[in-house]
mmCIF file of C-alpha atoms in Angstrom:
data_model
loop_
_atom_site.group_PDB
_atom_site.id
_atom_site.type_symbol
_atom_site.label_atom_id
_atom_site.label_comp_id
_atom_site.label_asym_id
_atom_site.label_seq_id
_atom_site.Cartn_x
_atom_site.Cartn_y
_atom_site.Cartn_z
ATOM 1 C CA UNK A 18 0.221 -0.035 -0.121
ATOM 2 C CA UNK A 19 1.341 3.079 -0.941
ATOM 3 C CA UNK A 20 0.772 6.633 0.598
ATOM 4 C CA UNK A 21 1.355 9.993 -1.410
ATOM 5 C CA UNK A 22 3.294 12.881 -0.713
ATOM 6 C CA UNK A 23 0.921 15.087 0.464
ATOM 7 C CA UNK A 24 -0.661 12.717 2.826
ATOM 8 C CA UNK A 25 3.079 11.914 4.872
ATOM 9 C CA UNK A 26 3.417 15.747 4.887
ATOM 10 C CA UNK A 27 -0.281 16.454 6.503
ATOM 11 C CA UNK A 28 0.582 13.726 9.124
ATOM 12 C CA UNK A 29 3.757 14.841 10.204
ATOM 13 C CA UNK A 30 1.971 18.345 10.777
ATOM 14 C CA UNK A 31 -0.382 16.711 12.446
ATOM 15 C CA UNK A 32 2.254 15.186 14.750
ATOM 16 C CA UNK A 33 4.050 18.255 15.332
ATOM 17 C CA UNK A 34 1.000 20.302 16.363
ATOM 18 C CA UNK A 35 0.038 17.689 19.026
ATOM 19 C CA UNK A 36 3.386 17.282 20.480
ATOM 20 C CA UNK A 37 3.460 21.165 20.931
ATOM 21 C CA UNK A 38 0.270 21.663 22.508
ATOM 22 C CA UNK A 39 1.463 18.551 24.963
ATOM 23 C CA UNK A 40 4.790 21.288 26.141
ATOM 24 C CA UNK A 41 2.785 23.882 26.630
ATOM 25 C CA UNK A 42 0.534 22.207 28.532
ATOM 26 C CA UNK A 43 3.401 20.709 30.649
ATOM 27 C CA UNK A 44 5.155 23.909 31.018
ATOM 28 C CA UNK A 45 1.908 25.928 32.560
ATOM 29 C CA UNK A 46 1.398 22.920 35.008
ATOM 30 C CA UNK A 47 5.300 23.168 35.992
ATOM 31 C CA UNK A 48 5.102 26.970 36.735
ATOM 32 C CA UNK A 49 1.811 26.609 38.913
ATOM 33 C CA UNK A 50 3.570 23.958 40.881
ATOM 34 C CA UNK A 51 6.588 26.221 41.392
ATOM 35 C CA UNK A 52 4.376 28.691 42.311
ATOM 36 C CA UNK A 53 2.705 27.174 44.946
ATOM 37 C CA UNK A 54 6.105 25.617 46.292
ATOM 38 C CA UNK A 55 7.141 29.263 46.272
ATOM 39 C CA UNK A 56 3.994 30.528 47.883
ATOM 40 C CA UNK A 57 4.098 27.770 50.536
ATOM 41 C CA UNK A 58 7.754 28.685 51.610
ATOM 42 C CA UNK A 59 7.119 32.014 52.005
ATOM 43 C CA UNK A 60 4.254 31.397 53.912
ATOM 44 C CA UNK A 61 6.193 29.359 56.116
ATOM 45 C CA UNK A 62 8.936 31.678 56.809
ATOM 46 C CA UNK A 63 5.976 34.317 57.805
ATOM 47 C CA UNK A 64 4.285 31.548 60.184
ATOM 48 C CA UNK A 65 7.850 31.196 61.776
ATOM 49 C CA UNK A 66 8.476 34.395 62.150
ATOM 50 C CA UNK A 67 4.911 35.239 63.653
ATOM 51 C CA UNK A 68 5.039 31.936 65.730
ATOM 52 C CA UNK A 69 8.539 33.283 66.941
ATOM 53 C CA UNK A 70 10.543 30.267 65.532
ATOM 54 C CA UNK A 71 14.458 31.519 65.751
ATOM 55 C CA UNK A 72 17.064 30.804 63.490
ATOM 56 C CA UNK A 73 20.091 29.018 64.325
ATOM 57 C CA UNK A 74 23.267 31.173 64.345
ATOM 58 C CA UNK A 75 26.658 31.675 65.517
ATOM 59 C CA UNK A 76 27.703 34.718 67.558
ATOM 60 C CA UNK A 77 30.609 37.014 69.327
ATOM 61 C CA UNK A 78 30.714 39.174 71.813
ATOM 62 C CA UNK A 79 32.569 42.607 70.803
ATOM 63 C CA UNK A 80 36.172 43.188 72.696
ATOM 64 C CA UNK A 81 38.104 45.913 73.957
ATOM 65 C CA UNK A 82 41.719 45.285 74.212
ATOM 66 C CA UNK A 83 45.007 45.418 72.073
ATOM 67 C CA UNK A 84 44.645 44.650 67.907
ATOM 68 C CA UNK A 85 47.743 43.316 67.494
ATOM 69 C CA UNK A 86 48.936 42.763 63.346
ATOM 70 C CA UNK A 87 51.182 39.950 62.639
ATOM 71 C CA UNK A 88 53.608 38.874 59.722
ATOM 72 C CA UNK A 89 54.902 35.536 59.096
ATOM 73 C CA UNK A 90 58.638 34.358 58.059
ATOM 74 C CA UNK A 91 60.488 30.936 57.945
ATOM 75 C CA UNK A 92 63.531 30.117 59.455
ATOM 76 C CA UNK A 93 65.652 27.168 60.987
ATOM 77 C CA UNK A 94 66.345 26.154 64.462
ATOM 78 C CA UNK A 95 69.797 26.601 65.257
ATOM 79 C CA UNK A 96 72.021 26.120 69.100
ATOM 80 C CA UNK A 97 71.533 29.848 70.992
ATOM 81 C CA UNK A 98 74.872 28.445 72.845
ATOM 82 C CA UNK A 99 77.008 25.823 71.080
ATOM 83 C CA UNK A 100 80.729 25.752 70.690
ATOM 84 C CA UNK A 101 83.721 23.764 70.203
ATOM 85 C CA UNK A 102 85.144 23.527 73.774
ATOM 86 C CA UNK A 103 88.955 23.238 73.635
ATOM 87 C CA UNK A 104 91.941 22.720 76.120
ATOM 88 C CA UNK A 105 93.997 25.964 76.693
ATOM 89 C CA UNK A 106 97.397 24.524 77.785
ATOM 90 C CA UNK A 107 98.855 21.540 75.361
ATOM 91 C CA UNK A 108 99.642 17.909 77.166
ATOM 92 C CA UNK A 109 98.631 14.500 77.332
ATOM 93 C CA UNK A 110 94.665 13.714 78.103
ATOM 94 C CA UNK A 111 94.417 12.142 81.597
ATOM 95 C CA UNK A 112 90.972 11.532 81.960
ATOM 96 C CA UNK A 113 87.910 11.970 79.664
ATOM 97 C CA UNK A 114 84.609 12.406 81.665
ATOM 98 C CA UNK A 115 81.740 12.601 79.036
ATOM 99 C CA UNK A 116 80.328 10.622 76.090
ATOM 100 C CA UNK A 117 78.607 12.057 72.672
ATOM 101 C CA UNK A 118 74.661 12.706 73.973
ATOM 102 C CA UNK A 119 75.681 13.072 77.489
ATOM 103 C CA UNK A 120 73.770 16.156 79.272
ATOM 104 C CA UNK A 121 76.273 17.724 81.432
ATOM 105 C CA UNK A 122 75.740 21.257 83.641
ATOM 106 C CA UNK A 123 77.568 24.285 83.947
ATOM 107 C CA UNK A 124 81.196 23.619 85.852
ATOM 108 C CA UNK A 125 81.174 20.301 85.596
ATOM 109 C CA UNK A 126 84.431 18.554 84.310
ATOM 110 C CA UNK A 127 84.633 17.643 80.877
ATOM 111 C CA UNK A 128 88.392 16.511 80.721
ATOM 112 C CA UNK A 129 91.915 16.614 82.464
ATOM 113 C CA UNK A 130 95.043 17.193 81.185
ATOM 114 C CA UNK A 131 98.326 15.746 82.759
ATOM 115 C CA UNK A 132 99.382 18.386 85.153
ATOM 116 C CA UNK A 133 102.616 17.386 86.887
ATOM 117 C CA UNK A 134 104.771 20.111 84.548
ATOM 118 C CA UNK A 135 102.081 22.721 85.318
ATOM 119 C CA UNK A 136 102.715 21.995 88.773
ATOM 120 C CA UNK A 137 106.386 21.878 89.304
ATOM 121 C CA UNK A 138 106.130 25.523 87.778
ATOM 122 C CA UNK A 139 103.951 26.622 89.789
ATOM 123 C CA UNK A 140 106.147 25.231 92.753
ATOM 124 C CA UNK A 141 109.330 27.305 90.927
ATOM 125 C CA UNK A 142 107.483 30.477 90.708
ATOM 126 C CA UNK A 143 106.306 30.132 93.975
ATOM 127 C CA UNK A 144 109.586 29.599 95.477
ATOM 128 C CA UNK A 145 110.886 32.629 93.543
ATOM 129 C CA UNK A 146 108.024 34.552 94.836
ATOM 130 C CA UNK A 147 109.114 34.098 98.433
ATOM 131 C CA UNK A 148 112.567 35.592 97.820
ATOM 132 C CA UNK A 149 111.427 38.510 95.928
ATOM 133 C CA UNK A 150 109.443 38.959 99.076
ATOM 134 C CA UNK A 151 112.212 38.708 101.368
ATOM 135 C CA UNK A 152 114.671 40.900 99.540
ATOM 136 C CA UNK A 153 111.704 43.397 99.503
ATOM 137 C CA UNK A 154 111.568 43.166 102.612
ATOM 138 C CA UNK A 155 115.136 43.118 104.336
ATOM 139 C CA UNK A 156 115.732 46.321 102.155
ATOM 140 C CA UNK A 157 116.300 49.383 104.823
ATOM 141 C CA UNK A 158 114.719 52.411 102.583
ATOM 142 C CA UNK A 159 116.752 54.801 104.836
ATOM 143 C CA UNK A 160 120.208 53.551 103.847
ATOM 144 C CA UNK A 161 119.673 55.089 99.962
ATOM 145 C CA UNK A 162 121.917 57.907 98.608
ATOM 146 C CA UNK A 163 120.817 61.412 100.230
ATOM 147 C CA UNK A 164 118.487 63.659 98.469
ATOM 148 C CA UNK A 165 120.027 64.889 95.019
ATOM 149 C CA UNK A 166 117.888 67.972 94.428
ATOM 150 C CA UNK A 167 118.480 70.810 96.062
ATOM 151 C CA UNK A 168 114.518 71.004 96.934
ATOM 152 C CA UNK A 169 112.756 69.090 98.048
ATOM 153 C CA UNK A 170 110.182 67.480 95.281
ATOM 154 C CA UNK A 171 107.265 68.388 97.362
ATOM 155 C CA UNK A 172 108.540 71.972 97.105
ATOM 156 C CA UNK A 173 108.778 71.906 93.552
ATOM 157 C CA UNK A 174 105.506 70.279 93.052
ATOM 158 C CA UNK A 175 103.898 73.180 95.292
ATOM 159 C CA UNK A 176 105.346 75.884 93.281
ATOM 160 C CA UNK A 177 103.451 74.148 90.070
ATOM 161 C CA UNK A 178 100.537 74.209 91.336
ATOM 162 C CA UNK A 179 101.095 78.045 92.366
ATOM 163 C CA UNK A 180 101.432 78.591 88.596
ATOM 164 C CA UNK A 181 99.172 76.507 87.616
ATOM 165 C CA UNK A 182 96.415 78.305 90.105
ATOM 166 C CA UNK A 183 97.680 82.092 89.272
ATOM 167 C CA UNK A 184 97.461 81.029 85.583
ATOM 168 C CA UNK A 185 101.203 81.114 85.150
ATOM 169 C CA UNK A 186 101.389 77.648 83.319
ATOM 170 C CA UNK A 187 98.406 75.825 81.141
ATOM 171 C CA UNK A 188 96.864 72.801 82.334
ATOM 172 C CA UNK A 189 99.058 70.994 79.666
ATOM 173 C CA UNK A 190 102.548 72.505 80.720
ATOM 174 C CA UNK A 191 101.615 71.667 84.366
ATOM 175 C CA UNK A 192 101.140 68.139 83.664
ATOM 176 C CA UNK A 193 104.206 67.786 81.636
ATOM 177 C CA UNK A 194 106.763 69.307 84.582
ATOM 178 C CA UNK A 195 104.889 67.531 86.876
ATOM 179 C CA UNK A 196 106.174 64.703 85.547
ATOM 180 C CA UNK A 197 109.745 65.267 84.631
ATOM 181 C CA UNK A 198 109.816 66.361 88.318
ATOM 182 C CA UNK A 199 108.398 62.744 89.422
ATOM 183 C CA UNK A 200 110.588 61.179 86.696
ATOM 184 C CA UNK A 201 113.911 63.047 87.821
ATOM 185 C CA UNK A 202 113.183 62.198 91.620
ATOM 186 C CA UNK A 203 112.442 58.530 90.829
ATOM 187 C CA UNK A 204 116.134 57.863 88.968
ATOM 188 C CA UNK A 205 118.200 59.784 91.161
ATOM 189 C CA UNK A 206 116.187 60.178 94.450
ATOM 190 C CA UNK A 207 115.585 57.773 97.470
ATOM 191 C CA UNK A 208 113.044 56.015 95.433
ATOM 192 C CA UNK A 209 115.140 54.560 92.955
ATOM 193 C CA UNK A 210 115.643 51.443 95.307
ATOM 194 C CA UNK A 211 112.284 50.866 96.386
ATOM 195 C CA UNK A 212 111.299 51.585 92.922
ATOM 196 C CA UNK A 213 113.743 48.177 91.647
ATOM 197 C CA UNK A 214 112.590 46.255 94.627
ATOM 198 C CA UNK A 215 108.728 46.749 94.208
ATOM 199 C CA UNK A 216 109.197 45.639 90.398
ATOM 200 C CA UNK A 217 111.049 42.429 91.420
ATOM 201 C CA UNK A 218 108.490 41.945 93.735
ATOM 202 C CA UNK A 219 105.729 41.683 90.873
ATOM 203 C CA UNK A 220 107.328 40.516 88.159
ATOM 204 C CA UNK A 221 107.655 37.395 90.782
ATOM 205 C CA UNK A 222 103.974 37.713 91.757
ATOM 206 C CA UNK A 223 103.447 37.828 88.089
ATOM 207 C CA UNK A 224 104.756 34.394 87.355
ATOM 208 C CA UNK A 225 103.222 33.034 90.051
ATOM 209 C CA UNK A 226 99.694 33.795 88.969
ATOM 210 C CA UNK A 227 100.238 32.842 85.489
ATOM 211 C CA UNK A 228 101.813 29.563 86.398
ATOM 212 C CA UNK A 229 98.662 28.980 88.535
ATOM 213 C CA UNK A 230 96.185 29.856 85.571
ATOM 214 C CA UNK A 231 98.264 27.038 84.061
ATOM 215 C CA UNK A 232 97.588 24.281 86.620
ATOM 216 C CA UNK A 233 94.146 25.646 86.682
ATOM 217 C CA UNK A 234 93.555 25.005 82.783
ATOM 218 C CA UNK A 235 94.718 21.633 82.901
ATOM 219 C CA UNK A 236 90.898 20.954 84.047
ATOM 220 C CA UNK A 237 88.401 21.827 81.106
ATOM 221 C CA UNK A 238 85.221 22.286 82.464
ATOM 222 C CA UNK A 239 81.231 23.396 80.903
ATOM 223 C CA UNK A 240 80.733 26.839 80.508
ATOM 224 C CA UNK A 241 77.050 26.429 80.249
ATOM 225 C CA UNK A 242 74.595 23.626 80.268
ATOM 226 C CA UNK A 243 74.373 21.039 77.562
ATOM 227 C CA UNK A 244 74.706 18.165 76.158
ATOM 228 C CA UNK A 245 78.045 16.926 74.316
ATOM 229 C CA UNK A 246 78.253 15.351 70.915
ATOM 230 C CA UNK A 247 81.594 14.827 68.162
ATOM 231 C CA UNK A 248 83.854 13.775 70.828
ATOM 232 C CA UNK A 249 86.900 13.828 68.975
ATOM 233 C CA UNK A 250 89.694 12.308 71.238
ATOM 234 C CA UNK A 251 90.713 9.460 73.515
ATOM 235 C CA UNK A 252 92.616 9.475 76.526
ATOM 236 C CA UNK A 253 96.127 9.006 76.870
ATOM 237 C CA UNK A 254 96.485 11.551 73.354
ATOM 238 C CA UNK A 255 98.659 14.058 73.333
ATOM 239 C CA UNK A 256 97.121 17.125 72.926
ATOM 240 C CA UNK A 257 98.584 20.508 71.641
ATOM 241 C CA UNK A 258 96.971 23.756 72.832
ATOM 242 C CA UNK A 259 93.445 24.294 71.062
ATOM 243 C CA UNK A 260 92.527 21.157 70.298
ATOM 244 C CA UNK A 261 89.088 20.750 69.664
ATOM 245 C CA UNK A 262 87.869 18.102 73.000
ATOM 246 C CA UNK A 263 84.140 18.468 72.162
ATOM 247 C CA UNK A 264 81.217 20.167 70.663
ATOM 248 C CA UNK A 265 78.822 21.799 73.294
ATOM 249 C CA UNK A 266 75.197 22.534 72.341
ATOM 250 C CA UNK A 267 72.552 24.221 74.642
ATOM 251 C CA UNK A 268 69.555 22.179 73.134
ATOM 252 C CA UNK A 269 67.087 23.655 76.390
ATOM 253 C CA UNK A 270 67.266 27.135 74.901
ATOM 254 C CA UNK A 271 67.670 27.472 71.137
ATOM 255 C CA UNK A 272 66.811 29.810 68.627
ATOM 256 C CA UNK A 273 65.687 30.305 65.373
ATOM 257 C CA UNK A 274 67.181 32.736 62.588
ATOM 258 C CA UNK A 275 64.041 33.985 60.651
ATOM 259 C CA UNK A 276 64.433 36.044 57.253
ATOM 260 C CA UNK A 277 61.606 38.871 57.371
ATOM 261 C CA UNK A 278 60.162 40.829 54.232
ATOM 262 C CA UNK A 279 61.635 43.994 54.078
ATOM 263 C CA UNK A 280 58.475 45.626 53.616
ATOM 264 C CA UNK A 281 57.268 44.021 56.746
ATOM 265 C CA UNK A 282 60.523 44.428 58.920
ATOM 266 C CA UNK A 283 59.538 48.284 59.968
ATOM 267 C CA UNK A 284 57.382 47.343 63.342
ATOM 268 C CA UNK A 285 59.368 44.223 64.284
ATOM 269 C CA UNK A 286 61.558 44.601 67.207
ATOM 270 C CA UNK A 287 63.169 42.925 70.388
ATOM 271 C CA UNK A 288 60.825 41.724 72.821
ATOM 272 C CA UNK A 289 58.073 41.097 70.224
ATOM 273 C CA UNK A 290 55.871 37.575 70.894
ATOM 274 C CA UNK A 291 56.537 34.974 68.406
ATOM 275 C CA UNK A 292 53.984 31.852 67.753
ATOM 276 C CA UNK A 293 56.013 29.156 66.186
ATOM 277 C CA UNK A 294 55.341 25.537 64.907
ATOM 278 C CA UNK A 295 57.339 23.418 63.318
ATOM 279 C CA UNK A 296 56.217 21.129 60.025
ATOM 280 C CA UNK A 297 58.365 17.761 61.434
ATOM 281 C CA UNK A 298 56.642 18.168 64.989
ATOM 282 C CA UNK A 299 52.584 19.109 64.115
ATOM 283 C CA UNK A 300 51.506 17.185 67.091
ATOM 284 C CA UNK A 301 53.386 19.488 69.305
ATOM 285 C CA UNK A 302 51.596 22.538 68.137
ATOM 286 C CA UNK A 303 52.077 26.284 68.562
ATOM 287 C CA UNK A 304 55.219 26.901 70.761
ATOM 288 C CA UNK A 305 55.858 30.768 72.509
ATOM 289 C CA UNK A 306 58.903 32.457 72.141
ATOM 290 C CA UNK A 307 59.913 36.185 71.806
ATOM 291 C CA UNK A 308 62.384 37.961 69.346
ATOM 292 C CA UNK A 309 65.557 38.708 70.224
ATOM 293 C CA UNK A 310 67.670 40.617 67.935
ATOM 294 C CA UNK A 311 66.852 42.511 64.563
ATOM 295 C CA UNK A 312 69.696 42.473 62.230
ATOM 296 C CA UNK A 313 69.881 46.334 61.144
ATOM 297 C CA UNK A 314 71.148 44.984 57.311
ATOM 298 C CA UNK A 315 68.712 44.247 54.391
ATOM 299 C CA UNK A 316 70.317 41.254 52.691
ATOM 300 C CA UNK A 317 70.452 42.568 49.214
ATOM 301 C CA UNK A 318 69.937 39.022 47.165
ATOM 302 C CA UNK A 319 66.479 38.084 48.518
ATOM 303 C CA UNK A 320 65.141 41.644 50.231
ATOM 304 C CA UNK A 321 64.999 40.260 53.994
ATOM 305 C CA UNK A 322 66.022 41.217 57.169
ATOM 306 C CA UNK A 323 67.008 38.784 59.538
ATOM 307 C CA UNK A 324 65.451 38.141 63.016
ATOM 308 C CA UNK A 325 66.897 36.020 65.688
ATOM 309 C CA UNK A 326 63.806 34.513 67.838
ATOM 310 C CA UNK A 327 64.686 32.457 71.011
ATOM 311 C CA UNK A 328 62.324 29.641 72.943
ATOM 312 C CA UNK A 329 62.269 27.155 75.836
ATOM 313 C CA UNK A 330 62.641 23.616 74.018
ATOM 314 C CA UNK A 331 59.319 22.112 74.912
ATOM 315 C CA UNK A 332 60.474 18.146 75.972
ATOM 316 C CA UNK A 333 63.789 18.706 74.342
ATOM 317 C CA UNK A 334 61.982 17.615 70.793
ATOM 318 C CA UNK A 335 62.908 20.202 68.777
ATOM 319 C CA UNK A 336 66.405 19.844 67.124
ATOM 320 C CA UNK A 337 68.739 22.398 65.424
ATOM 321 C CA UNK A 338 68.373 22.565 61.874
ATOM 322 C CA UNK A 339 64.577 21.712 62.009
ATOM 323 C CA UNK A 340 62.661 24.328 59.688
ATOM 324 C CA UNK A 341 59.601 26.459 61.335
ATOM 325 C CA UNK A 342 57.168 28.695 60.361
ATOM 326 C CA UNK A 343 56.797 31.977 62.552
ATOM 327 C CA UNK A 344 54.055 34.600 63.303
ATOM 328 C CA UNK A 345 55.534 37.643 64.888
ATOM 329 C CA UNK A 346 53.636 40.384 66.174
ATOM 330 C CA UNK A 347 54.659 43.832 64.740
ATOM 331 C CA UNK A 348 52.513 46.376 65.165
ATOM 332 C CA UNK A 349 49.959 46.972 68.554
ATOM 333 C CA UNK A 350 47.329 49.253 68.367
ATOM 334 C CA UNK A 351 46.270 49.780 71.997
ATOM 335 C CA UNK A 352 42.915 49.852 73.587
ATOM 336 C CA UNK A 353 40.721 49.505 70.327
ATOM 337 C CA UNK A 354 36.890 48.142 69.863
ATOM 338 C CA UNK A 355 36.857 44.778 68.091
ATOM 339 C CA UNK A 356 34.553 42.677 65.979
ATOM 340 C CA UNK A 357 35.814 38.895 64.467
ATOM 341 C CA UNK A 358 35.727 40.023 60.455
ATOM 342 C CA UNK A 359 32.758 37.428 59.677
ATOM 343 C CA UNK A 360 30.483 39.755 61.559
ATOM 344 C CA UNK A 361 31.119 42.002 59.134
ATOM 345 C CA UNK A 362 28.793 42.562 55.956
ATOM 346 C CA UNK A 363 28.133 44.832 53.058
ATOM 347 C CA UNK A 364 24.796 46.530 52.652
ATOM 348 C CA UNK A 365 23.888 49.154 50.413
ATOM 349 C CA UNK A 366 27.658 50.817 50.481
ATOM 350 C CA UNK A 367 27.729 50.265 53.882
ATOM 351 C CA UNK A 368 29.195 48.073 56.195
ATOM 352 C CA UNK A 369 27.097 46.353 58.681
ATOM 353 C CA UNK A 370 26.850 43.960 61.773
ATOM 354 C CA UNK A 371 23.804 42.315 63.403
ATOM 355 C CA UNK A 372 24.077 43.019 67.204
ATOM 356 C CA UNK A 373 21.473 40.711 69.488
ATOM 357 C CA UNK A 374 19.414 42.673 71.578
ATOM 358 C CA UNK A 375 17.594 41.665 75.183
ATOM 359 C CA UNK A 376 14.778 40.248 72.973
ATOM 360 C CA UNK A 377 17.124 38.024 71.033
ATOM 361 C CA UNK A 378 16.532 39.525 67.993
ATOM 362 C CA UNK A 379 19.215 40.534 65.387
ATOM 363 C CA UNK A 380 19.122 44.310 64.841
ATOM 364 C CA UNK A 381 20.962 45.654 61.597
ATOM 365 C CA UNK A 382 23.566 48.219 62.602
ATOM 366 C CA UNK A 383 25.893 50.402 60.522
ATOM 367 C CA UNK A 384 29.201 50.636 61.314
ATOM 368 C CA UNK A 385 32.389 52.438 60.082
ATOM 369 C CA UNK A 386 36.309 50.375 60.881
ATOM 370 C CA UNK A 387 39.797 50.978 61.388
ATOM 371 C CA UNK A 388 42.806 48.988 61.437
ATOM 372 C CA UNK A 389 42.186 45.249 61.080
ATOM 373 C CA UNK A 390 44.639 41.881 60.877
ATOM 374 C CA UNK A 391 43.664 38.265 60.025
ATOM 375 C CA UNK A 392 41.092 37.412 62.639
ATOM 376 C CA UNK A 393 39.253 41.067 63.687
ATOM 377 C CA UNK A 394 38.430 44.387 62.728
ATOM 378 C CA UNK A 395 38.383 47.821 65.010
ATOM 379 C CA UNK A 396 35.251 49.236 65.164
ATOM 380 C CA UNK A 397 35.527 52.950 64.914
ATOM 381 C CA UNK A 398 31.687 54.321 64.430
ATOM 382 C CA UNK A 399 28.427 52.448 65.267
ATOM 383 C CA UNK A 400 26.070 51.873 68.505
ATOM 384 C CA UNK A 401 28.634 48.874 69.658
ATOM 385 C CA UNK A 402 29.916 48.067 73.249
ATOM 386 C CA UNK A 403 32.172 45.834 75.337
ATOM 387 C CA UNK A 404 30.323 42.754 75.235
ATOM 388 C CA UNK A 405 27.243 43.000 72.906
ATOM 389 C CA UNK A 406 27.112 39.957 70.929
ATOM 390 C CA UNK A 407 27.612 40.407 66.693
ATOM 391 C CA UNK A 408 26.277 37.626 64.650
ATOM 392 C CA UNK A 409 29.727 35.996 62.734
ATOM 393 C CA UNK A 410 27.451 33.030 60.963
ATOM 394 C CA UNK A 411 24.403 32.193 59.360
ATOM 395 C CA UNK A 412 23.267 35.828 58.531
ATOM 396 C CA UNK A 413 24.350 37.003 55.353
ATOM 397 C CA UNK A 414 20.996 36.933 54.248
ATOM 398 C CA UNK A 415 18.914 38.003 57.639
ATOM 399 C CA UNK A 416 16.730 40.710 57.834
ATOM 400 C CA UNK A 417 16.146 43.241 60.440
ATOM 401 C CA UNK A 418 14.446 42.374 63.945
ATOM 402 C CA UNK A 419 14.553 38.828 63.010
ATOM 403 C CA UNK A 420 14.514 36.239 65.701
ATOM 404 C CA UNK A 421 17.883 34.401 66.472
ATOM 405 C CA UNK A 422 19.300 31.551 68.773
ATOM 406 C CA UNK A 423 22.919 31.423 68.911
ATOM 407 C CA UNK A 424 24.654 27.799 68.469
ATOM 408 C CA UNK A 425 26.536 26.597 71.819
#
């Protein structure tokens, strides 16, 4: 059975018209359903509002205090006190009292050098000292030659003093002439033998003190509390002076040398508080520290300034060489009224916050802001006081005087 072309064309037109009518009816039904749903939603909201159903929100108190701006930097840990401990006198290492990893206190004995030779040197110096004392004590100053000067030194000095007071001698001329008179008296007067005897005694005393000091240097002690590393000598070894015995590091008081951007270092100064975090020790949390020093120079290569940050090693878990992130207090603005930054919303080209009143309703308050940091912002104008509660979440589309409930 064959159909004509006209019949087929008419059939297609009828089918298309029927499909179009079905689509129009479906769209009208969907629009009606959507409008009904919207009306029901609006009605529910009005019913909730009229029945006193509160919207769950988050809130925070308005605070007054110091607003602190901070800068971030990075650096590595190093020992604030660390040195290569050396012997100051040569000799055979008699006893080594420490080993790698040993914790010592200031004053603990680290090593001993054979001191017999130095003890003998002290005995000789002490004997020479006794001889010089005996010579000095038996010397009779009255047995010296008579005064060589025609006038006593005291008279000549008195005359110089008179001339200086009367302006006949300048201060410089007075000092020079006085020195020459005293020098001549030492050369030719009765005090010459006194000076010689005293000088001999002084030299003997100095030699004895030096010998005593060398003997004491045979005992090497810890100059500060720390941990011993890199023991490089053994007992019985002959050591020349200035040989490195061990490395001593204070692992309790550590430091971080952090690099601060040149543009941010202006307000960073010694004494500022620091929050320190270690990537290798996430379970440790933040550690408190203080800025100890700020370099007066800018590193030309990377445009940074070095800052030394000191902190106490919590539990001894932080190791020199570890990487650290630091947050440093920089500018401090005293006595500012502050709210969380999440409390601020833009409305009609102005800034607002929602303050909760005594009836638990959120009131729309216009404000002006000042300085801020990562978490809070200063309020310079607005009907807010310290202790007021302001919304910080679930308030972006909220209207004025909405009933709210703070999520605890």
